[in-house]
Coordinates of C-alpha atoms (C1' of nucleotides) in Angstrom, one line a residue:
Chain A
X20 CA 11.1 28.4 -7.1
X21 CA 10.6 31.0 -4.7
X22 CA 9.1 34.1 -6.1
X23 CA 9.6 37.2 -3.7
X24 CA 9.2 39.6 -6.1
X25 CA 5.6 38.5 -6.4
X26 CA 4.4 39.9 -3.1
X27 CA 1.0 38.2 -2.3
X28 CA -1.9 40.4 -0.6
X29 CA -4.7 38.7 0.8
X30 CA -6.6 41.7 1.4
X31 CA -6.7 41.9 -2.2
X32 CA -7.2 38.3 -3.1
X33 CA -10.0 37.3 -4.8
X34 CA -9.9 34.0 -3.0
X35 CA -10.3 35.6 0.3
X36 CA -13.5 34.8 0.9
X37 CA -12.8 31.0 0.4
X38 CA -9.6 30.9 2.0
X39 CA -8.2 31.5 5.1
X40 CA -8.8 35.4 5.4
X41 CA -12.7 34.7 5.5
X42 CA -14.2 36.9 8.2
X43 CA -11.1 38.4 9.2
X44 CA -11.0 42.0 10.3
X45 CA -8.7 44.4 9.0
X46 CA -6.0 44.1 11.7
X47 CA -5.9 40.7 11.2
X48 CA -5.6 40.6 7.7
X49 CA -2.8 43.3 7.9
X50 CA -0.9 40.6 10.4
X51 CA -1.7 37.8 8.1
X52 CA -0.4 39.7 5.2
X53 CA 2.7 40.4 6.9
X54 CA 3.5 36.6 7.4
X55 CA 2.9 35.4 3.8
X56 CA 6.0 36.3 2.5
X57 CA 6.5 34.0 -0.3
X58 CA 4.7 32.5 -3.0
X59 CA 5.6 29.4 -4.6
X60 CA 5.1 28.1 -8.1
X61 CA 5.3 24.7 -8.8
X62 CA 5.5 22.8 -12.5
X63 CA 3.3 19.7 -13.3
X64 CA 4.0 16.6 -11.5
X65 CA 6.4 18.7 -9.1
X66 CA 6.1 17.9 -5.1
X67 CA 4.9 21.0 -2.9
X68 CA 6.0 18.2 0.0
X69 CA 6.3 14.9 0.6
X70 CA 5.0 12.3 3.1
X71 CA 7.7 12.5 5.7
X72 CA 9.0 16.1 4.9
X73 CA 9.0 18.2 8.6
X74 CA 5.9 20.6 8.9
X75 CA 7.5 23.7 7.9
X76 CA 4.1 25.8 6.6
X77 CA 0.8 25.4 5.3
X78 CA 0.0 26.3 2.3
X79 CA -3.0 28.0 0.2
X80 CA -3.7 27.2 -3.4
X81 CA -3.5 30.6 -5.3
X82 CA -3.8 29.1 -8.8
X83 CA -4.0 25.8 -10.6
X84 CA -4.7 22.2 -8.5
X85 CA -2.9 19.8 -6.6
X86 CA -3.4 16.3 -5.4
X87 CA -2.8 14.8 -2.8
X88 CA -1.4 11.0 -2.3
X89 CA -0.2 8.3 0.2
X90 CA 1.7 5.2 -0.5
X91 CA 1.5 1.5 0.4
X92 CA 4.5 -0.2 2.0
X93 CA 5.2 -1.4 -1.6
X94 CA 4.9 2.0 -3.1
X95 CA 1.3 1.8 -4.6
X96 CA -0.5 5.0 -4.8
X97 CA -3.7 6.4 -3.6
X98 CA -5.1 9.7 -4.1
X99 CA -6.7 10.8 -1.1
X100 CA -7.6 14.6 -2.4
X101 CA -8.1 17.2 -4.9
X102 CA -7.3 20.6 -4.3
X103 CA -8.5 24.2 -5.7
X104 CA -7.7 27.5 -5.2
X105 CA -8.5 29.0 -1.9
X106 CA -8.3 25.4 -0.3
X107 CA -5.4 24.4 2.3
X108 CA -2.7 22.2 2.0
X109 CA -0.7 20.5 5.0
X110 CA -3.1 20.0 7.4
X111 CA -2.5 16.3 7.6
X112 CA 1.2 17.6 9.2
X113 CA -0.3 19.0 12.7
X114 CA -0.8 15.2 13.8
X115 CA 3.1 14.4 14.1
X116 CA 4.8 17.8 12.7
X117 CA 5.6 16.2 9.7
X118 CA 3.5 15.6 6.2
X119 CA 1.7 12.1 6.0
X120 CA 1.1 12.4 2.1
X121 CA 2.6 13.7 -1.2
X122 CA 1.0 16.6 -2.9
X123 CA 1.9 17.1 -6.6
X124 CA 1.0 19.9 -8.9
X125 CA -1.5 18.9 -11.6
X126 CA -0.4 21.6 -13.7
X127 CA 1.3 24.7 -13.4
X128 CA 0.2 26.1 -10.0
X129 CA 1.3 28.5 -7.3
X130 CA 0.5 28.5 -3.3
X131 CA 0.8 31.1 -0.9
X132 CA 2.8 30.0 2.1
X133 CA 2.2 30.6 5.7
X134 CA 5.1 29.6 8.0
X135 CA 4.1 27.3 10.6
X136 CA 5.6 29.2 13.7
X137 CA 3.8 32.1 12.3
X138 CA 0.6 30.6 11.5
X139 CA 0.8 29.0 15.2
X140 CA 1.2 32.6 16.6
X141 CA -1.2 34.3 14.8
X142 CA -3.7 31.4 15.8
X143 CA -3.1 32.3 19.7
X144 CA -3.4 36.1 18.8
X145 CA -6.7 36.0 16.6
X146 CA -10.1 34.4 17.2
X147 CA -11.1 35.1 13.7
X148 CA -8.2 33.2 12.0
X149 CA -8.6 30.5 14.6
X150 CA -12.2 30.3 13.7
X151 CA -11.8 30.1 10.2
X152 CA -8.8 27.3 10.7
X153 CA -11.1 25.3 12.6
X154 CA -13.7 25.7 9.6
X155 CA -11.4 24.5 6.9
X156 CA -10.3 21.9 9.0
X157 CA -13.8 20.6 10.0
X158 CA -14.4 20.6 6.1
X159 CA -11.1 18.4 5.7
X160 CA -12.4 15.9 8.0
X161 CA -16.2 16.0 6.8
X162 CA -15.1 15.5 3.2
X163 CA -12.7 12.6 4.2
X164 CA -16.0 10.8 5.8
X165 CA -17.8 11.7 2.4
X166 CA -15.1 9.8 0.6
X167 CA -15.8 7.0 2.6
X168 CA -19.4 7.0 2.3
X169 CA -19.0 7.1 -1.1
X170 CA -16.5 4.0 -1.9
X171 CA -18.5 1.9 1.0
X172 CA -21.9 2.7 -0.2
X173 CA -21.8 3.7 -4.0
X174 CA -21.0 1.8 -7.0
X175 CA -18.8 2.9 -9.8
X176 CA -21.2 5.1 -11.5
X177 CA -22.8 6.6 -8.5
X178 CA -19.3 7.5 -7.4
X179 CA -18.3 9.4 -10.9
X180 CA -21.5 11.4 -10.6
X181 CA -21.0 12.3 -6.8
X182 CA -17.7 13.6 -7.9
X183 CA -18.6 15.5 -11.0
X184 CA -20.9 17.2 -8.9
X185 CA -18.9 17.5 -6.0
X186 CA -16.4 19.5 -8.7
X187 CA -19.4 21.2 -10.3
X188 CA -19.9 23.1 -6.9
X189 CA -16.5 23.9 -6.2
X190 CA -15.6 25.5 -9.5
X191 CA -19.1 27.5 -9.1
X192 CA -18.0 28.5 -5.8
X193 CA -14.8 30.0 -7.6
X194 CA -16.5 31.9 -10.3
X195 CA -16.7 29.2 -12.9
X196 CA -19.5 27.5 -14.6
X197 CA -20.9 24.8 -13.1
X198 CA -22.2 23.1 -15.7
X199 CA -18.9 22.9 -18.0
X200 CA -15.3 22.8 -16.7
X201 CA -11.9 20.8 -17.4
X202 CA -10.6 18.3 -15.3
X203 CA -7.0 19.0 -14.1
X204 CA -6.5 15.2 -13.5
X205 CA -5.6 12.4 -15.9
X206 CA -7.9 9.3 -15.9
X207 CA -5.6 7.5 -14.3
X208 CA -5.7 9.7 -11.4
X209 CA -9.5 10.4 -11.1
X210 CA -9.8 6.4 -11.4
X211 CA -7.6 5.9 -8.7
X212 CA -9.2 8.5 -6.4
X213 CA -12.6 6.8 -7.2
X214 CA -11.4 3.6 -6.5
X215 CA -12.2 2.1 -9.8
X216 CA -10.1 0.9 -12.6
X217 CA -9.2 4.0 -15.3
X218 CA -10.9 1.4 -18.2
X219 CA -14.4 1.9 -16.3
X220 CA -13.8 5.4 -15.8
X221 CA -14.0 5.7 -19.9
X222 CA -16.9 2.9 -19.9
X223 CA -19.2 5.1 -17.6
X224 CA -18.1 8.7 -19.4
X225 CA -19.2 6.9 -22.5
X226 CA -22.3 5.7 -20.9
X227 CA -23.1 8.8 -19.3
X228 CA -22.9 10.3 -22.6
X229 CA -24.9 8.3 -24.4
X230 CA -27.8 8.6 -21.7
X231 CA -27.8 12.2 -22.3
X232 CA -26.4 13.3 -18.9
X233 CA -22.9 14.6 -20.1
X234 CA -20.9 15.6 -22.9
X235 CA -17.3 14.5 -22.4
X236 CA -14.4 14.9 -24.5
X237 CA -11.3 13.8 -23.2
X238 CA -11.0 16.5 -19.8
X239 CA -13.7 18.8 -21.0
X240 CA -16.8 18.2 -19.2
X241 CA -20.3 19.6 -19.9
X242 CA -23.0 18.5 -17.5
X243 CA -26.2 18.3 -19.8
X244 CA -28.6 16.8 -17.2
X245 CA -27.6 17.7 -13.5
X246 CA -31.0 16.9 -12.2
X247 CA -30.5 13.1 -13.3
X248 CA -26.5 13.5 -12.6
X249 CA -27.6 14.5 -9.1
X250 CA -30.0 12.0 -8.7
X251 CA -27.1 9.1 -9.7
X252 CA -25.1 10.7 -6.9
X253 CA -27.8 10.1 -4.2
X254 CA -28.0 13.9 -3.7
X255 CA -31.2 15.4 -2.0
X256 CA -31.1 18.8 -3.2
X257 CA -31.8 20.9 -6.3
X258 CA -28.6 21.0 -8.2
X259 CA -27.1 24.1 -9.6
X260 CA -28.4 25.1 -13.1
X261 CA -25.4 27.6 -14.0
X262 CA -28.2 30.3 -15.0
X263 CA -28.0 33.5 -13.2
X264 CA -30.9 35.7 -12.0
Chain B
X25 CA -27.9 11.3 31.5
X26 CA -25.8 13.8 33.2
X27 CA -23.6 12.8 35.9
X28 CA -22.6 15.7 37.8
X29 CA -21.8 13.8 41.2
X30 CA -19.0 12.3 38.8
X31 CA -16.8 15.1 39.0
X32 CA -13.9 14.8 36.1
X33 CA -10.3 15.8 36.9
X34 CA -7.9 15.6 34.0
X35 CA -5.1 16.2 36.2
X36 CA -5.6 13.0 37.6
X37 CA -6.9 11.0 34.6
X38 CA -5.2 8.1 33.5
X39 CA -5.7 9.0 30.0
X40 CA -4.3 12.4 30.0
X41 CA -1.2 11.3 28.1
X42 CA -3.7 10.5 25.0
X43 CA -6.1 12.8 25.5
X44 CA -6.4 16.9 25.1
X45 CA -4.5 17.4 28.4
X46 CA -1.2 16.1 27.0
X47 CA 1.6 18.3 27.4
X48 CA -0.3 20.9 29.3
X49 CA 0.9 23.0 32.0
X50 CA -0.4 22.9 35.5
X51 CA -2.1 26.1 35.2
X52 CA -3.8 24.9 31.7
X53 CA -4.6 21.9 33.3
X54 CA -6.6 23.6 35.9
X55 CA -8.5 26.1 33.5
X56 CA -9.3 22.7 31.7
X57 CA -10.6 21.2 34.7
X58 CA -12.8 24.0 35.4
X59 CA -14.3 24.1 31.7
X60 CA -15.2 20.2 31.9
X61 CA -17.8 20.1 34.3
X62 CA -19.9 17.3 33.3
X63 CA -19.3 13.6 32.3
X64 CA -22.0 12.0 30.1
X65 CA -23.0 7.9 30.2
X66 CA -24.1 6.5 26.8
X67 CA -25.7 2.8 27.1
X68 CA -25.2 0.8 23.9
X69 CA -26.8 2.0 21.0
X70 CA -27.3 5.3 22.3
X71 CA -26.6 8.4 20.2
X72 CA -24.1 10.8 21.6
X73 CA -25.0 13.1 18.7
X74 CA -26.4 12.9 15.5
X75 CA -25.4 14.4 11.9
X76 CA -27.1 17.9 12.0
X77 CA -27.0 18.3 15.7
X78 CA -25.6 22.3 16.4
X79 CA -21.9 21.6 17.8
X80 CA -22.4 22.4 21.3
X81 CA -19.5 20.8 22.6
X82 CA -16.4 18.3 21.9
X83 CA -16.5 15.1 23.7
X84 CA -13.3 13.0 24.8
X85 CA -14.1 9.1 25.5
X86 CA -13.3 8.1 28.9
X87 CA -14.8 4.8 28.7
X88 CA -16.1 2.3 26.2
X89 CA -15.9 2.8 22.5
X90 CA -17.9 4.4 20.1
X91 CA -18.7 4.2 16.3
X92 CA -18.9 7.2 13.7
X93 CA -21.6 7.1 10.9
X94 CA -22.7 9.0 7.9
X95 CA -25.8 8.1 5.7
X96 CA -26.8 8.2 2.4
X97 CA -29.8 10.1 1.2
X98 CA -31.2 6.7 1.4
X99 CA -30.2 5.9 4.8
X100 CA -27.6 3.5 3.9
X101 CA -25.3 3.9 6.8
X102 CA -21.5 4.0 6.7
X103 CA -19.2 3.5 9.6
X104 CA -16.7 6.1 9.3
X105 CA -14.7 5.5 12.7
X106 CA -14.3 3.7 15.8
X107 CA -13.4 5.4 18.9
X108 CA -11.6 4.4 21.8
X109 CA -10.4 6.0 25.4
X110 CA -8.5 9.3 25.3
X111 CA -10.0 10.1 21.6
X112 CA -11.9 13.1 20.7
X113 CA -15.2 13.0 19.1
X114 CA -17.1 16.2 17.5
X115 CA -14.1 17.3 15.5
X116 CA -16.1 17.1 12.4
X117 CA -18.2 19.8 13.6
X118 CA -16.0 22.5 13.2
X119 CA -16.8 22.9 9.4
X120 CA -20.2 24.6 9.8
X121 CA -21.1 24.7 13.5
X122 CA -22.8 21.5 13.3
X123 CA -22.1 17.4 13.2
X124 CA -21.9 15.9 10.1
X125 CA -21.8 12.3 11.3
X126 CA -23.6 10.4 13.9
X127 CA -21.7 8.8 17.2
X128 CA -23.2 6.0 18.6
X129 CA -22.0 3.8 21.5
X130 CA -20.9 0.4 21.0
X131 CA -21.2 -0.5 24.7
X132 CA -21.6 1.2 27.8
X133 CA -19.6 4.4 27.3
X134 CA -18.8 7.7 29.3
X135 CA -17.3 11.1 27.6
X136 CA -16.2 13.9 29.1
X137 CA -17.8 17.3 27.6
X138 CA -16.0 20.5 26.7
X139 CA -18.3 23.0 25.7
X140 CA -17.6 24.9 22.6
X141 CA -17.3 28.1 23.9
X142 CA -15.2 27.3 26.4
X143 CA -13.3 25.2 24.1
X144 CA -12.5 28.0 21.7
X145 CA -11.7 30.6 24.7
X146 CA -9.2 28.2 26.0
X147 CA -8.0 27.7 22.5
X148 CA -7.1 31.2 22.4
X149 CA -5.5 31.7 26.0
X150 CA -3.2 28.6 25.7
X151 CA -0.8 27.4 23.2
X152 CA -0.2 23.8 25.0
X153 CA -3.9 23.4 24.6
X154 CA -3.6 24.7 20.5
X155 CA -1.1 22.3 19.7
X156 CA -2.6 19.2 21.4
X157 CA -5.6 20.0 19.2
X158 CA -3.8 20.5 16.2
X159 CA -1.8 17.0 17.0
X160 CA -5.2 15.3 17.5
X161 CA -6.8 17.0 14.4
X162 CA -4.0 16.0 12.3
X163 CA -4.3 12.6 13.4
X164 CA -8.3 12.4 12.3
X165 CA -6.9 13.5 9.0
X166 CA -4.1 11.3 8.5
X167 CA -6.1 8.3 10.0
X168 CA -9.0 9.1 7.3
X169 CA -6.3 9.2 4.6
X170 CA -4.8 5.8 5.6
X171 CA -8.5 4.4 5.3
X172 CA -8.7 6.0 1.8
X173 CA -5.5 3.7 1.1
X174 CA -6.8 0.8 2.4
X175 CA -10.1 1.0 0.6
X176 CA -8.6 1.6 -2.5
X177 CA -5.2 -0.5 -2.6
X178 CA -6.1 -3.5 -0.1
X179 CA -8.1 -6.4 -0.8
X180 CA -10.3 -7.8 1.9
X181 CA -7.9 -9.9 3.7
X182 CA -5.1 -7.0 3.8
X183 CA -7.8 -4.8 5.1
X184 CA -8.9 -7.0 7.9
X185 CA -5.2 -7.3 8.9
X186 CA -4.6 -3.6 8.5
X187 CA -7.5 -3.1 11.1
X188 CA -6.2 -5.8 13.5
X189 CA -3.0 -4.0 13.6
X190 CA -3.9 -1.2 14.1
X191 CA -6.5 -2.0 16.8
X192 CA -3.6 -4.0 18.7
X193 CA -1.5 -0.6 18.5
X194 CA -4.4 1.3 19.7
X195 CA -4.8 -1.0 22.5
X196 CA -1.3 -1.4 23.6
X197 CA -1.4 2.5 24.0
X198 CA -3.6 2.1 26.3
X199 CA -2.4 -0.3 28.3
X200 CA -3.8 -3.5 27.2
X201 CA -2.5 -6.3 25.4
X202 CA -1.5 -6.2 21.9
X203 CA -1.9 -9.7 21.1
X204 CA -5.5 -10.3 22.6
X205 CA -8.3 -8.3 22.9
X206 CA -12.2 -8.2 22.6
X207 CA -13.6 -6.0 19.8
X208 CA -16.2 -3.9 21.0
X209 CA -18.2 -3.8 17.7
X210 CA -20.4 -6.4 16.3
X211 CA -19.2 -8.2 12.7
X212 CA -22.0 -5.8 11.1
X213 CA -20.1 -2.5 11.8
X214 CA -16.7 -4.1 11.1
X215 CA -17.8 -5.6 7.8
X216 CA -19.4 -2.0 7.2
X217 CA -16.3 0.0 8.0
X218 CA -13.8 -2.0 6.0
X219 CA -16.4 -2.1 3.0
X220 CA -16.4 -5.9 3.0
X221 CA -19.9 -8.1 3.6
X222 CA -20.4 -9.8 6.9
X223 CA -20.0 -13.3 5.4
X224 CA -16.5 -12.4 4.2
X225 CA -15.2 -11.2 7.5
X226 CA -16.4 -14.4 8.8
X227 CA -14.4 -16.5 6.5
X228 CA -11.2 -14.4 6.6
X229 CA -11.3 -14.7 10.3
X230 CA -11.4 -18.5 9.5
X231 CA -8.9 -18.4 7.1
X232 CA -6.3 -16.3 9.3
X233 CA -7.1 -18.8 12.1
X234 CA -6.5 -22.0 10.2
X235 CA -3.2 -20.4 8.5
X236 CA -2.1 -20.0 12.3
X237 CA -2.2 -16.2 12.5
X238 CA -5.0 -15.6 14.7
X239 CA -7.3 -17.4 17.3
X240 CA -10.8 -16.1 16.9
X241 CA -13.7 -16.7 19.4
X242 CA -16.6 -14.5 18.2
X243 CA -15.2 -11.0 19.5
X244 CA -12.2 -12.1 21.2
X245 CA -9.2 -11.9 19.1
X246 CA -5.6 -13.4 19.9
X247 CA -2.9 -12.1 17.6
X248 CA -0.9 -15.7 17.1
X249 CA 1.6 -14.4 14.4
X250 CA 2.0 -10.8 14.4
X251 CA 4.5 -10.9 12.0
X252 CA 2.9 -12.3 9.2
X253 CA -0.2 -10.1 10.1
X254 CA 1.7 -7.4 9.7
X255 CA 3.1 -8.3 6.5
X256 CA -0.4 -9.1 5.1
X257 CA -1.3 -5.4 6.2
X258 CA 1.5 -3.8 3.9
X259 CA 3.0 -2.2 6.7
X260 CA 6.8 -0.8 5.8
X261 CA 9.5 -2.8 8.1
X262 CA 10.5 -0.7 11.0
X263 CA 13.3 2.0 10.1
X264 CA 16.7 0.2 10.1
X265 CA 19.5 2.5 11.2
X266 CA 23.0 2.5 11.0
X267 CA 23.0 -0.1 7.8
X268 CA 24.0 1.2 4.5
X269 CA 24.1 -1.1 1.3
Chain C
dC27 C1' 5.8 13.0 -39.3
dG28 C1' 7.0 9.6 -35.3
dG29 C1' 7.6 8.5 -30.6
dC30 C1' 5.1 9.5 -26.3
dT31 C1' 1.1 9.7 -23.2
dT32 C1' -3.7 9.1 -22.5
dT33 C1' -7.9 7.2 -23.7
dT34 C1' -11.1 4.3 -25.7
dT35 C1' -12.6 -0.6 -26.6
dG36 C1' -13.2 -5.6 -26.4
dA37 C1' -13.2 -10.0 -24.1
dA38 C1' -12.3 -13.1 -20.4
dC39 C1' -12.1 -13.8 -15.6
dC40 C1' -12.0 -13.3 -10.4
dC41 C1' -12.6 -11.5 -5.8
dC42 C1' -16.4 -10.8 -2.9
dA43 C1' -21.4 -10.0 -2.6
dT44 C1' -25.7 -12.1 -2.4
dC45 C1' -29.0 -15.3 -1.2
dA46 C1' -30.1 -19.2 2.0
dA47 C1' -29.7 -22.0 5.6
dT48 C1' -27.5 -23.4 10.0
dA49 C1' -25.0 -22.7 14.2
dT50 C1' -24.1 -20.3 18.4
dC51 C1' -24.4 -16.7 22.0
dC52 C1' -27.0 -14.3 25.5
dG53 C1' -30.4 -12.3 28.1
dT54 C1' -34.9 -13.1 29.8
dG55 C1' -38.5 -15.1 32.4
dG56 C1' -40.9 -19.3 33.5
Chain D
dC18 C1' -31.9 -23.9 36.6
dC19 C1' -32.8 -24.6 31.9
dA20 C1' -36.1 -23.8 27.7
dC21 C1' -37.0 -19.8 24.9
dG22 C1' -36.4 -16.1 21.0
dG23 C1' -33.8 -12.9 18.9
dA24 C1' -29.5 -11.2 17.9
dT25 C1' -25.3 -12.3 16.0
dA26 C1' -22.0 -15.2 13.7
dT27 C1' -20.7 -19.2 10.8
dT28 C1' -21.0 -22.0 6.5
dG29 C1' -22.3 -23.2 1.7
dA30 C1' -23.4 -22.3 -3.2
dT31 C1' -24.2 -19.3 -7.0
dG32 C1' -23.8 -15.2 -9.9
dG33 C1' -22.2 -10.0 -11.2
dG34 C1' -19.6 -5.7 -11.3
dG35 C1' -15.7 -4.2 -12.1
dT36 C1' -11.0 -5.6 -13.0
dT37 C1' -7.6 -7.5 -15.6
dC38 C1' -5.4 -8.5 -20.0
dA39 C1' -4.7 -6.9 -24.6
dA40 C1' -4.9 -3.6 -28.3
dA41 C1' -6.0 0.2 -31.1
dA42 C1' -6.9 4.9 -31.1
dA43 C1' -6.7 9.7 -30.4
dG44 C1' -4.0 13.4 -28.7
dC45 C1' 0.1 16.0 -27.8
dC46 C1' 4.6 18.1 -29.0
dG47 C1' 9.6 18.2 -30.6

DNA sequence: CGGCTTTTTGAACCCCATCAATATCCGTGG
DNA sequence: CCACGGATATTGATGGGGTTCAAAAAGCCG
């Protein structure tokens, strides 16, 4: 669904410090604003794009959340990422000018659309935009590598802890509580993403709750003992506390 | 070791169709050549860069091969990729201007070095270079996603088959035989990359050989039955044109 | 309510890791 | 050249973490 009436403005967007506009001059920002003409809204389970679709635009999540999946030849699905407001969708399409994964809304969500030709030309003009693009591209690559590390080196419990700490951090970056949040994905997608069976996820949540690290109520998560959770996740640094100075 | 005497020239490089120079005009190629002043040589087991190092340059593999690894807090190593001639190293560093993985030579190898500031400025000047960079960046992201798919959905045998088919294709792109090649990595690194124990890798090679799919002699691999290997790897059949059911 | 999806809980099994030992390769120097 | 020693690879035996199968419980919503 196209919502032309809902004009988007990067200059006044609360996500600009996470998204493409970060660090842009006001001149650059204006040009970017001129190119982002559309805002798309997706209902739950709707595809933003599919593997094989031509790369027509890149998208920034504005509200809601998405999952990205790839399929085996037999149609088995693998979730390869979750995307929150301010994060970019479609970078995988740079390889062959067509998407290689499916992006699906986990809940009602909306995105800002930046047509690829505009994007390409803006990147030629503005060093600041290039820099921020490279920043976000590097994050995509690095986070993929961290996921490979988790799948290869961590057991099921450690993977779940790592995931929760990472979500906590991402929620905090967006101004939400790092200690209590609602996951937007069903157990099924979470399990698939972490390479664990749904039943195991349930058992792990139960165990972490019994041991006093979490309080879990369906998709609502409250981190009770961030320190121990962080240890489980094999992190070195002190976890977020949720207490503001 | 810096080898200033060995002047590199993209214009005359046999890898140019795989590497950054692909699709560049001769003017662009000249500028690129001017920036790539150094060629580094790495002996086996030498680090090209380490996680945490500042992003000083990006590198293109010229000869030999590399592995990229990330480490857990405890120092456990996860191999996240192997790199062949013509492939780019260092893209992960775009995120925070410093590398997030370790890159280590698997054998005597050499790379072309493109200092990051030069790279940045060339990207501003030349649309062709930007396009090819985006192409290679997209490949990095897509190949990471394919790896997640393999780790999440395939069993040990299928993962190994997938890996071998992928290597076969990459060797073919570089003008080598797709059916017989030498792996440059020890079983240890291969096993780690695929998330499988070394012993299992050995047993799988033995089984694939017994079943007539492969001939294996240590690191030398001969693909005897590419069709069945490809089926094991769950690869989609080549799209058939002009046939409607 | 009633039919659906989502989540939880229980029990048995299996793929693959782990431990242990042997075999083979390769570089080095006598 | 060949013997030696460490790295690399193969092979065998055993066990466990997590999957799979089965079913009930809990939420959601018309």
